[in-house]
Short mmCIF file of C-alpha atoms (C1' of nucleotides) in Angstrom, two decimals:
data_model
loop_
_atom_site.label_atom_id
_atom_site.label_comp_id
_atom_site.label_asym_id
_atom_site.label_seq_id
_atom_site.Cartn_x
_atom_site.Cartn_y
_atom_site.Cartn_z
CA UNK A 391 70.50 188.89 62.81
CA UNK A 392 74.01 187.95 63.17
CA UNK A 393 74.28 190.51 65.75
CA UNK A 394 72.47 188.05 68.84
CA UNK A 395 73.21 184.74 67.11
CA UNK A 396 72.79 182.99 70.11
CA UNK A 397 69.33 184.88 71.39
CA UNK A 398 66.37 182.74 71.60
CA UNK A 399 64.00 183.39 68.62
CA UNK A 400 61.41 185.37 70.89
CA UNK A 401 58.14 186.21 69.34
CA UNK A 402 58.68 190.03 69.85
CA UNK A 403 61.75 191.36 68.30
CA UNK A 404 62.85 194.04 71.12
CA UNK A 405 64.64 196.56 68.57
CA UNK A 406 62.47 196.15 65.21
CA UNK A 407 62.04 199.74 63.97
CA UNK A 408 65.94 200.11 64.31
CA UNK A 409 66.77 196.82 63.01
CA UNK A 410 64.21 197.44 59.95
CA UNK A 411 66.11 201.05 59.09
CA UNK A 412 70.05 198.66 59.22
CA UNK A 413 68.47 195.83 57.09
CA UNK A 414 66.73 198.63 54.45
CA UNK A 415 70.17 200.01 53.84
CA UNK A 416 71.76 196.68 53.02
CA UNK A 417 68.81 196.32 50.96
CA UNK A 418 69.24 199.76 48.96
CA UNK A 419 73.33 198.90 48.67
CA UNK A 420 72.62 195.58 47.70
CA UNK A 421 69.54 196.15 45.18
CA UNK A 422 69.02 199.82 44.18
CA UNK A 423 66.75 202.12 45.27
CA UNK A 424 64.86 200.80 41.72
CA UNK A 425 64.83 197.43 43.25
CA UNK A 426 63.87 198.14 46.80
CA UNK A 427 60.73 195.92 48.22
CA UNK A 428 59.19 196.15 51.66
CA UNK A 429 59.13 192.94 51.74
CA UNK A 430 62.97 192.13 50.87
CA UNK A 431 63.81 194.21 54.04
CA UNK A 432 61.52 192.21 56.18
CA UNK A 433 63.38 189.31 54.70
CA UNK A 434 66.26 190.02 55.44
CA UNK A 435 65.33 191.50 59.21
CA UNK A 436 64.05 188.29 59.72
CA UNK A 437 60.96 189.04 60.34
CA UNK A 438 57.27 188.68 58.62
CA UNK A 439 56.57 190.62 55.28
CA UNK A 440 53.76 192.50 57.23
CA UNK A 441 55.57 193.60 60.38
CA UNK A 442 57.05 196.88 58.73
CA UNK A 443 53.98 198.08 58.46
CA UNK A 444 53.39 198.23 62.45
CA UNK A 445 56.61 200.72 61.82
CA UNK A 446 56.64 202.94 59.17
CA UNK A 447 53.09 202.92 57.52
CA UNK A 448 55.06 201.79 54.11
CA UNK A 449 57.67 201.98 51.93
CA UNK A 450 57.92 206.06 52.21
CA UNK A 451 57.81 206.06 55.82
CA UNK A 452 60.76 203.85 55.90
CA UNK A 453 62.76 205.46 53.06
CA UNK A 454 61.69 208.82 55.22
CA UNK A 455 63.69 207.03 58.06
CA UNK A 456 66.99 206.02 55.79
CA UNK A 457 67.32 209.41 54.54
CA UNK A 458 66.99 210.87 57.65
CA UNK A 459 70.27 208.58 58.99
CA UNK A 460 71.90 209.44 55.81
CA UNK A 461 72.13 213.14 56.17
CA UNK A 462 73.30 213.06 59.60
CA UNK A 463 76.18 210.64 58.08
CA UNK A 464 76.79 213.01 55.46
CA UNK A 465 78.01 215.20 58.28
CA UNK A 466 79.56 212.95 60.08
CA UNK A 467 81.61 212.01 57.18
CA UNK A 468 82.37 215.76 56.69
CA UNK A 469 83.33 216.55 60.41
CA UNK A 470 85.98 213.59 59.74
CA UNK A 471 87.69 214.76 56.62
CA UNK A 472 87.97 218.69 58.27
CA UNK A 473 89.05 217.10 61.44
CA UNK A 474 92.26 216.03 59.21
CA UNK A 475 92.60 218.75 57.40
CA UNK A 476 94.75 222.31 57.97
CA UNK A 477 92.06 224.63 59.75
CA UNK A 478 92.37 228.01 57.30
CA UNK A 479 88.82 228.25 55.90
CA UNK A 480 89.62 226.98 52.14
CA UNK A 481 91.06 224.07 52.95
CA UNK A 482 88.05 223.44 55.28
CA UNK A 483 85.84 223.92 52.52
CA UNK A 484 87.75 221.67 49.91
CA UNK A 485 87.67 218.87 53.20
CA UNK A 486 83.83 219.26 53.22
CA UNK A 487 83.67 218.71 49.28
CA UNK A 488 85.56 215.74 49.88
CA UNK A 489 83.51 214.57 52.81
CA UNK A 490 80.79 214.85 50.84
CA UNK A 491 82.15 212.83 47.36
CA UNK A 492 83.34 210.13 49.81
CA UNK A 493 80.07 209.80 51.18
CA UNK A 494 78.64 209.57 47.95
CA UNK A 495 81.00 207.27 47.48
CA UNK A 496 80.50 204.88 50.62
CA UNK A 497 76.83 204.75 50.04
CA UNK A 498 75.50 205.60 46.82
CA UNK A 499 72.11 204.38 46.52
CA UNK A 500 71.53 206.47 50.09
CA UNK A 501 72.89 209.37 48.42
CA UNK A 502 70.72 208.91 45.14
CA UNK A 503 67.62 208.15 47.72
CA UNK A 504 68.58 211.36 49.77
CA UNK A 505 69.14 213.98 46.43
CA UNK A 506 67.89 212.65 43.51
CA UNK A 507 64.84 210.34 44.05
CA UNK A 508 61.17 211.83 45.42
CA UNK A 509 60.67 208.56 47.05
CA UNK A 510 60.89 209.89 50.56
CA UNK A 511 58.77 212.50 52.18
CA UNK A 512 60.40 215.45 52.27
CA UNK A 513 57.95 217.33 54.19
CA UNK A 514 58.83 215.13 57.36
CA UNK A 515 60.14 217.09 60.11
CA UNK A 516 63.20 214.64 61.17
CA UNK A 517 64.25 214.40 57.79
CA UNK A 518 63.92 218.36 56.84
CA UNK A 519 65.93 218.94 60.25
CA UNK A 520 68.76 216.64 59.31
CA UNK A 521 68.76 218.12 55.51
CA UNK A 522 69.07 221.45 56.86
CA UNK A 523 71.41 221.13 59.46
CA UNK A 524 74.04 219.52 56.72
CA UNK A 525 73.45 222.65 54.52
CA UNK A 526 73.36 225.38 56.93
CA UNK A 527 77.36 223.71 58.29
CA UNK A 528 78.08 224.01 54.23
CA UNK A 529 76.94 227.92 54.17
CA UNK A 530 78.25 228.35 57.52
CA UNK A 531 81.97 227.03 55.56
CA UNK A 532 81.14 229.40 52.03
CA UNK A 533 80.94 232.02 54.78
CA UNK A 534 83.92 231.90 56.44
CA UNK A 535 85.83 231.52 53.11
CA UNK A 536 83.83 234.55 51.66
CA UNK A 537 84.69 236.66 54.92
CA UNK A 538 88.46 235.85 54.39
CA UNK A 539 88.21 236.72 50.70
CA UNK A 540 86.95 240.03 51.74
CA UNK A 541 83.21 239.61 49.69
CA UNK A 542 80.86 241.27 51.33
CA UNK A 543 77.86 241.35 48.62
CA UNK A 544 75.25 239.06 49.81
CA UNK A 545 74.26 238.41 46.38
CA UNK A 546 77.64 237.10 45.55
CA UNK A 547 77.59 235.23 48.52
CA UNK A 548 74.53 233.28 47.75
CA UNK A 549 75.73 232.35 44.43
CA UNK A 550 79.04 231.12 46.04
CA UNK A 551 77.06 228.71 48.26
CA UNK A 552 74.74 227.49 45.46
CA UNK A 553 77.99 227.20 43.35
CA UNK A 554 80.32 224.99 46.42
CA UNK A 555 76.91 222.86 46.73
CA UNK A 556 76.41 222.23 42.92
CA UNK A 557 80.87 221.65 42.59
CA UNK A 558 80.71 219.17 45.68
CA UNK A 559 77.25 217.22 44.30
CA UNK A 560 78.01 217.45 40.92
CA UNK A 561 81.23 215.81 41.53
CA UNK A 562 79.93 212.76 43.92
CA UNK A 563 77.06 212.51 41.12
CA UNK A 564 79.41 212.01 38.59
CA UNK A 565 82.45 209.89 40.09
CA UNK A 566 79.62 207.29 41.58
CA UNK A 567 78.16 207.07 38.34
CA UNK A 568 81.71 206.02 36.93
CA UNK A 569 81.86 209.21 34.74
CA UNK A 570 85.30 210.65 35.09
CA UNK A 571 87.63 208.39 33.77
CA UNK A 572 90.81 210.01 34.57
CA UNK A 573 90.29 209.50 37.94
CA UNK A 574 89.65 205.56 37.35
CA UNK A 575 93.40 204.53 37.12
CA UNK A 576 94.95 206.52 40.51
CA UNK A 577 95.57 205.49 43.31
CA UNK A 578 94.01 206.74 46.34
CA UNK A 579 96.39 209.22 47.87
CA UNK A 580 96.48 210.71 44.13
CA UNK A 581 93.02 210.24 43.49
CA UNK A 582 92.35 212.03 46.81
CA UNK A 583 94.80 215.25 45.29
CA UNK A 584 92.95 215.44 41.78
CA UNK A 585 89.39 215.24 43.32
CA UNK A 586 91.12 218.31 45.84
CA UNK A 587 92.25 220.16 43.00
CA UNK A 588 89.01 220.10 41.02
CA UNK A 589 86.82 221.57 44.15
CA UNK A 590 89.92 224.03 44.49
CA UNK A 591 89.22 225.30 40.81
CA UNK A 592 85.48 225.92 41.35
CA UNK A 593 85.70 226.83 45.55
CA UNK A 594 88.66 229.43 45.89
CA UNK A 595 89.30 233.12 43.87
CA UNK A 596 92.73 232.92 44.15
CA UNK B 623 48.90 208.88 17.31
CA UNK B 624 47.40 211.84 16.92
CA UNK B 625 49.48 212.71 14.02
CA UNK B 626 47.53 210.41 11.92
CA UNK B 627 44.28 210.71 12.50
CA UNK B 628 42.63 210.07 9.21
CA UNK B 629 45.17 207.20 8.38
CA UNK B 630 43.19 203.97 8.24
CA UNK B 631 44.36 200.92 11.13
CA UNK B 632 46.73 199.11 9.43
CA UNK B 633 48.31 195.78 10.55
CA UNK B 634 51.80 196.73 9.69
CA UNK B 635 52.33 200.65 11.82
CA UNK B 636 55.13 201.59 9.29
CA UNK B 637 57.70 203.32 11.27
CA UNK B 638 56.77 201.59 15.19
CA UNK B 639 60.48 201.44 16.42
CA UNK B 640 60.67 206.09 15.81
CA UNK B 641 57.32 205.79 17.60
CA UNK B 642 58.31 203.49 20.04
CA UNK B 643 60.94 206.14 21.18
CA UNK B 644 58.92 208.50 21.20
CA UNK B 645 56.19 207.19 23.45
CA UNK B 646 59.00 206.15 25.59
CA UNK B 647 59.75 209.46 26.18
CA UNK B 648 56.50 210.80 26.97
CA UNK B 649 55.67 207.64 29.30
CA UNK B 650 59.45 208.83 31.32
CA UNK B 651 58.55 212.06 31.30
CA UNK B 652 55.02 211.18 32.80
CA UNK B 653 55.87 208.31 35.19
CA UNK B 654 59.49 208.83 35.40
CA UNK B 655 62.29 206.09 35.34
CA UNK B 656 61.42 203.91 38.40
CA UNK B 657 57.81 203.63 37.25
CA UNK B 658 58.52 202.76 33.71
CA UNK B 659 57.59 199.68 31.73
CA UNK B 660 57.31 198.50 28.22
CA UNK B 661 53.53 197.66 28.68
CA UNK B 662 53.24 201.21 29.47
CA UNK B 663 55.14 202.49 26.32
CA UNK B 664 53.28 199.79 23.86
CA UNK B 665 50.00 201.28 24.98
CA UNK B 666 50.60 204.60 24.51
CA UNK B 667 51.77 203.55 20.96
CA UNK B 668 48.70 201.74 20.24
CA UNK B 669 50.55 198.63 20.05
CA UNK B 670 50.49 195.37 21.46
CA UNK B 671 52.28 195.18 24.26
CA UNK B 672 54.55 192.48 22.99
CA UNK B 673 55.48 194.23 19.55
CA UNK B 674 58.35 196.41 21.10
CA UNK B 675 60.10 193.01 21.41
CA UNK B 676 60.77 192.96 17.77
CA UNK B 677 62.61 196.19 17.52
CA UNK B 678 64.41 196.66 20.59
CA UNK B 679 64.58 193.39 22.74
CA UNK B 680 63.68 194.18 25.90
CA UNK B 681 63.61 197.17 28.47
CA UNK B 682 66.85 198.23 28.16
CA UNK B 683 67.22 198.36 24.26
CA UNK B 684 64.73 200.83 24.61
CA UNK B 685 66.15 202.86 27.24
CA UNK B 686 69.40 202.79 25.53
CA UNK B 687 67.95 203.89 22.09
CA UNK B 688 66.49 206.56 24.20
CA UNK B 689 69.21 207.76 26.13
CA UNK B 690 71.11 208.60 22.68
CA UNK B 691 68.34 210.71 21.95
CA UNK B 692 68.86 212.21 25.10
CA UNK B 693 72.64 213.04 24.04
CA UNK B 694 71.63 214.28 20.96
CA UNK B 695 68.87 216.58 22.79
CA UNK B 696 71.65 217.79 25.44
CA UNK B 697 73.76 218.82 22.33
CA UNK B 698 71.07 220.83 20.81
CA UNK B 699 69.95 222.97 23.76
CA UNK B 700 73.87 223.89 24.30
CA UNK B 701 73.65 224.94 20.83
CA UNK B 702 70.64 227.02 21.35
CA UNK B 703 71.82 229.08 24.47
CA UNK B 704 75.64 229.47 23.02
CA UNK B 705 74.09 231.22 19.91
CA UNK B 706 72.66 233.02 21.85
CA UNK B 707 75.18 234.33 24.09
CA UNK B 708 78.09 236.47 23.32
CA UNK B 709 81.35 235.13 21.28
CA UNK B 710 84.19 235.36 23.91
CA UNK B 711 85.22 232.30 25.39
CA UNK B 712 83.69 232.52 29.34
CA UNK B 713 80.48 233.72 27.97
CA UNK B 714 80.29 230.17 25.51
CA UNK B 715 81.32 228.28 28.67
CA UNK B 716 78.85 230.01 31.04
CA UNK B 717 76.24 229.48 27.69
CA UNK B 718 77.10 225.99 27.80
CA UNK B 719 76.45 225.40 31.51
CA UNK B 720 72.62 227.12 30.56
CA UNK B 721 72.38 224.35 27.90
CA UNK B 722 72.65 221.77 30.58
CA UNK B 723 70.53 223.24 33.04
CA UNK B 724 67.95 223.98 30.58
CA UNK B 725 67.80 220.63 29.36
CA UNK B 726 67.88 218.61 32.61
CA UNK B 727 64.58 221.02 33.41
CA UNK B 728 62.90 220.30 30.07
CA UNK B 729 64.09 216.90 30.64
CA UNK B 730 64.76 215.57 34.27
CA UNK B 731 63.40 212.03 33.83
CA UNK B 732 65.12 212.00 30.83
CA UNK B 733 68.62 213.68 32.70
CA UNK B 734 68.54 211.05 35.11
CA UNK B 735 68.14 208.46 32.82
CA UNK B 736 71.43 209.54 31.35
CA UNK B 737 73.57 210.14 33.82
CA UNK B 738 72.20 208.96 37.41
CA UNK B 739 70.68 205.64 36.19
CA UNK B 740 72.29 201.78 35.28
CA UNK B 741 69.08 201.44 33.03
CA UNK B 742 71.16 202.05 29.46
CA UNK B 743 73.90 199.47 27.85
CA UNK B 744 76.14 202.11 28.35
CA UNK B 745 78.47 200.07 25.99
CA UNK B 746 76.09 200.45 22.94
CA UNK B 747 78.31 201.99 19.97
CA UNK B 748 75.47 204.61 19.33
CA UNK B 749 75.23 205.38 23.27
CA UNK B 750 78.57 206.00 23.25
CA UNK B 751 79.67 207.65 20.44
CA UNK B 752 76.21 210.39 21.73
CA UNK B 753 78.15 210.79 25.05
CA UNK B 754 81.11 211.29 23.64
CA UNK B 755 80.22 213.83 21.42
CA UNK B 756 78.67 216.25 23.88
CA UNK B 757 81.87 215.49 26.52
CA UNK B 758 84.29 216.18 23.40
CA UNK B 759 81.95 219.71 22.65
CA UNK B 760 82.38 220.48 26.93
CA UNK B 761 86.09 219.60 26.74
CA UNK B 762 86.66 221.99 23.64
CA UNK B 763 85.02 225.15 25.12
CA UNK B 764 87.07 224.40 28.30
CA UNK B 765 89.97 224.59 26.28
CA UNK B 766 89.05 227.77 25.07
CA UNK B 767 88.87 229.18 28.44
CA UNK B 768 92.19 227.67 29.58
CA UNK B 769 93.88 229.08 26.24
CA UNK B 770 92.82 232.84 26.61
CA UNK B 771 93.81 232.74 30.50
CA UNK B 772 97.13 231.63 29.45
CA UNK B 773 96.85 228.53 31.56
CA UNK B 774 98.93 225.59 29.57
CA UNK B 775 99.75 223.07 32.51
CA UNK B 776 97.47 219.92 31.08
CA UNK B 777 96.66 218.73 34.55
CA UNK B 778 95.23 222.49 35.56
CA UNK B 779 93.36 221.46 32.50
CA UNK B 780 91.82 218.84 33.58
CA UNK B 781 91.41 219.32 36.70
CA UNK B 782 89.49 222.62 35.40
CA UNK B 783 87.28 220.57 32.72
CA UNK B 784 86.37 218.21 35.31
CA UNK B 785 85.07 221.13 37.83
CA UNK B 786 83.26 222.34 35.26
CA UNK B 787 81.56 219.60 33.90
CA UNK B 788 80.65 218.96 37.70
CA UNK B 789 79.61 222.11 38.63
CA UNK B 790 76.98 222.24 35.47
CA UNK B 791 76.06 218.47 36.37
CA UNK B 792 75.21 218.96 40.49
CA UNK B 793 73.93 222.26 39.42
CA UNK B 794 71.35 220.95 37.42
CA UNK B 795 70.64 218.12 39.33
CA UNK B 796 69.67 220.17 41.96
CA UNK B 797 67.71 222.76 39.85
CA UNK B 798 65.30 219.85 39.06
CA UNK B 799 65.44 218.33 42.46
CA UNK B 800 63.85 221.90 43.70
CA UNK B 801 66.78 222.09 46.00
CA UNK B 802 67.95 225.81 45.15
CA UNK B 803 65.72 227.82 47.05
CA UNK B 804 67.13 231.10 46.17
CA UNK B 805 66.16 230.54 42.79
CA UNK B 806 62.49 229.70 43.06
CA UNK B 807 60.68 232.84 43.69
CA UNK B 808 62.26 235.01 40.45
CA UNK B 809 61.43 235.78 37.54
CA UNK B 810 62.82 234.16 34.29
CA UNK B 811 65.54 236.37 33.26
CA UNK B 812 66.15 236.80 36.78
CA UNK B 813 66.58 233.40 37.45
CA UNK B 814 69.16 233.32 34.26
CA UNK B 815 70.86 235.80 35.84
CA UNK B 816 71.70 233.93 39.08
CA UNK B 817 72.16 231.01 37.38
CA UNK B 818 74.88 232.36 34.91
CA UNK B 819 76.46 234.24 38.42
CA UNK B 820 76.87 230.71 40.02
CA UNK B 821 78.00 229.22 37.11
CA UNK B 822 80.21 232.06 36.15
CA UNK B 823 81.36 231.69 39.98
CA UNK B 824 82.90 228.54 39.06
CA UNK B 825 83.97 228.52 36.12
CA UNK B 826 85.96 231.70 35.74
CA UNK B 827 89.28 232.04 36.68
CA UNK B 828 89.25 236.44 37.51
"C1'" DT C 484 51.89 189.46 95.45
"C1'" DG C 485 48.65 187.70 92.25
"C1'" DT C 486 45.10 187.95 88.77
"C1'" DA C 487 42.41 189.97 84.82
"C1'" DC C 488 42.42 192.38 80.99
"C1'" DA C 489 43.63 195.82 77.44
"C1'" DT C 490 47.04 196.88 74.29
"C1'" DC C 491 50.55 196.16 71.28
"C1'" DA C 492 53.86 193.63 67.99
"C1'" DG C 493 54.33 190.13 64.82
"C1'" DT C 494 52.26 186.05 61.94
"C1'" DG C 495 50.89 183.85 57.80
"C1'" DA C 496 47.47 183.05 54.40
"C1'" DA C 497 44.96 185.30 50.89
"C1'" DC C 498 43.91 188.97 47.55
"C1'" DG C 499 44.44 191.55 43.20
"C1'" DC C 500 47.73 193.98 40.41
"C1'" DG C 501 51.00 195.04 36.69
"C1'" DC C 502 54.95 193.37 35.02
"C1'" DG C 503 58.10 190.81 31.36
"C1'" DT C 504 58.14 186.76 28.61
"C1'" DT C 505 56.52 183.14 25.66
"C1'" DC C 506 54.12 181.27 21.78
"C1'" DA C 507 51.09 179.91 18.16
"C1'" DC C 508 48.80 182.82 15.11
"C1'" DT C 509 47.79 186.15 11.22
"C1'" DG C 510 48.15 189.89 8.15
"C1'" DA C 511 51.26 192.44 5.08
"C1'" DT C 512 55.36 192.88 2.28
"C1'" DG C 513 58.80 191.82 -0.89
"C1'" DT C 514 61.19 188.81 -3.96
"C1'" DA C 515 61.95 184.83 -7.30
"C1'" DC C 516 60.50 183.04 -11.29
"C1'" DT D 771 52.49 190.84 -15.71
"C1'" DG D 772 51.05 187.36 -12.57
"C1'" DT D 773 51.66 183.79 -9.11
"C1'" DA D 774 53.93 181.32 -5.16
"C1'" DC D 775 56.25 181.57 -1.27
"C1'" DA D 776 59.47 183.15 2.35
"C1'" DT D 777 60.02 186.61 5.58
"C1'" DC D 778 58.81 189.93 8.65
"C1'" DA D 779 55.81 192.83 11.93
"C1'" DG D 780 52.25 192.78 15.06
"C1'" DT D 781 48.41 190.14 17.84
"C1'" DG D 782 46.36 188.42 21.89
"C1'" DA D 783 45.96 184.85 25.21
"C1'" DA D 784 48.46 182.59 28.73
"C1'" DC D 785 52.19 181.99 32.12
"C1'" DG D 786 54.59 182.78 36.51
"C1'" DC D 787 56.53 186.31 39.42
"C1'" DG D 788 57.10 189.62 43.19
"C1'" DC D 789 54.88 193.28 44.91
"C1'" DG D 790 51.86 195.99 48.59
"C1'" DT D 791 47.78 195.43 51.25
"C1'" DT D 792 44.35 193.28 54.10
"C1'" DC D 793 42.77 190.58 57.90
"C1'" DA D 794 41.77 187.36 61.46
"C1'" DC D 795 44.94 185.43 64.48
"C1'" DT D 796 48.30 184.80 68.43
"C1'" DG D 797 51.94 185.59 71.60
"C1'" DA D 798 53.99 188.98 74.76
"C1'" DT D 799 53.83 193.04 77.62
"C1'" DG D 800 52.25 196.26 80.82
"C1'" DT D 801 48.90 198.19 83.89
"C1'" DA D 802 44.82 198.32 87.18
"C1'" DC D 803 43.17 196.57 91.12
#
DNA sequence: TGTACATCAGTGAACGCGCGTTCACTGATGTAC
DNA sequence: TGTACATCAGTGAACGCGCGTTCACTGATGTAC
């Protein structure tokens, strides 16, 4: 909307299935996934309550389309905390827990929509591509760790990976939801070094 | 409902606001959080669906009342699995983690109600003091842990309570999101088994 | 280059639905005397 | 022990609301000739 303020209001919109996927996640932020209306995103897109429909079919085809952005930002706000962090393989794997809480963090409804809800279709092709290209860069990081640790039993492996996943989401689930209060009163730089040393405790055998 | 079957319809039900609860847990369980309404619970009561008014207000008196329930519930099935298990302190922790993956399964609606949703006056004094509780039970048998590996530096501590607490939180969160593959096809006690190994990966400082 | 026409994107009014809330009521209970 | 009355719990009709869906429509676009 504000983005062409000074466009003539044509009849066709141009851009409205890309437009309808930015205005549904201001919609989620602002409202909750519990809260989320087809017709509030039209709304605020600008746009008649019907037009969606021409889109995404309904409310699960566009939710299908939000979580399918939101994974590949989940990676993108991994690649950004490895890219600042030292490159040996456990501190890579600490930076991708953090990537991930931020992320939580930045956009919680998304995340809630993307792990916890059944309100999108998982069965979608785009969106099971993006959810398994974020996990198989988190196995691909367990992996390397594992391989420097010198464990070799696949078995133990697997658990490792289901055990970094459940740290890293447990963690996001619980500092979005306001749960771990002694993390409430630092400051960021010292909030970023507890929320390191709690996926240390769970990530590395030391 | 069925409990009384022979009782005569009587204006006054007796003992609505238990029942009330009740209901509302069956009606979560059934329709789950997003999809849940007070019309919904009165029915299933046998109630008009303005009576609930009288006892808890609105929506979220309910919800609240429930979610202490919940609490109470979580406490319970930690019980169950640390009797269970043997006495030394990792094998209580590792019992613990079970709990809360065992309840979140028998429960999810009612998990994410808990800890996911804003649904709940989280500053109800019965809410509260019901979380508390089962955080104060967590903290204790990390304690225990921390004690018998000679670890005594208070921020290790909690640092470790908090990784624990998340690892048993994302890892039942994603149990009951059916996001562990590796777990699906096995068998019961086989499935125990990986779960205590992930858990145990974790937790355990070897 | 110009015209006709099919197709597509978006409109806006109308629909039925379930929801929470309100309100005057009625039946039951308990207490004062 | 009996009566009157206040209080409380539950009823059921009515309300306005926002929702998703439907549908006949209209304006724009692109393609065939």
């Amino acid at each position: 909307m504000s983005d062409e303020p000074a466009s003539p209001r044509r009849y066709h919109h141009g851009n409205l299935r890309e437009a309808l996927v930015h205005s549904a996640e201001a919609e989620l932020q602002e409202h909750g996934l519990e809260q989320f209306s087809l017709r509030g995103v039209a709304k605020r897109a600008g746009v008649s309550h019907a037009a969606p429909a021409h889109h995404f079919g309904d409310t699960t085809g566009l939710l299908t389309a939000l979580a399918t952005v939101g994974f590949e930002r989940l990676v993108a706000f991994k690649d950004r905390e490895q890219a600042a962090a030292v490159a040996d393989s456990v501190s890579q794997l600490v930076a991708a827990g953090l990537g991930y809480v931020a992320f939580a963090e930045a956009h919680p409804a998304l995340f809630h929509l993307m792990f916890t809800s059944r309100r999108p279709d998982f069965a979608d092709p785009a969106l099971c591509a993006a959810g398994e290209t974020a996990y198989r860069l988190l196995v691909e990081d367990v992996r390397r760790v594992a391989a420097d640790a010198g464990i070799e039993d696949e078995g133990a492996v697997e658990a490792r990976i289901a055990a970094t996943w459940a740290l890293a989401h447990g963690l996001a689930d619980l500092v979005i939801a306001g749960r771990l209060r002694h993390l409430d009163g630092a400051a960021a730089k010292d909030r970023r070094q507890r929320l390191s040393a709690i996926l240390l405790c769970g990530l590395a055998k030391l």
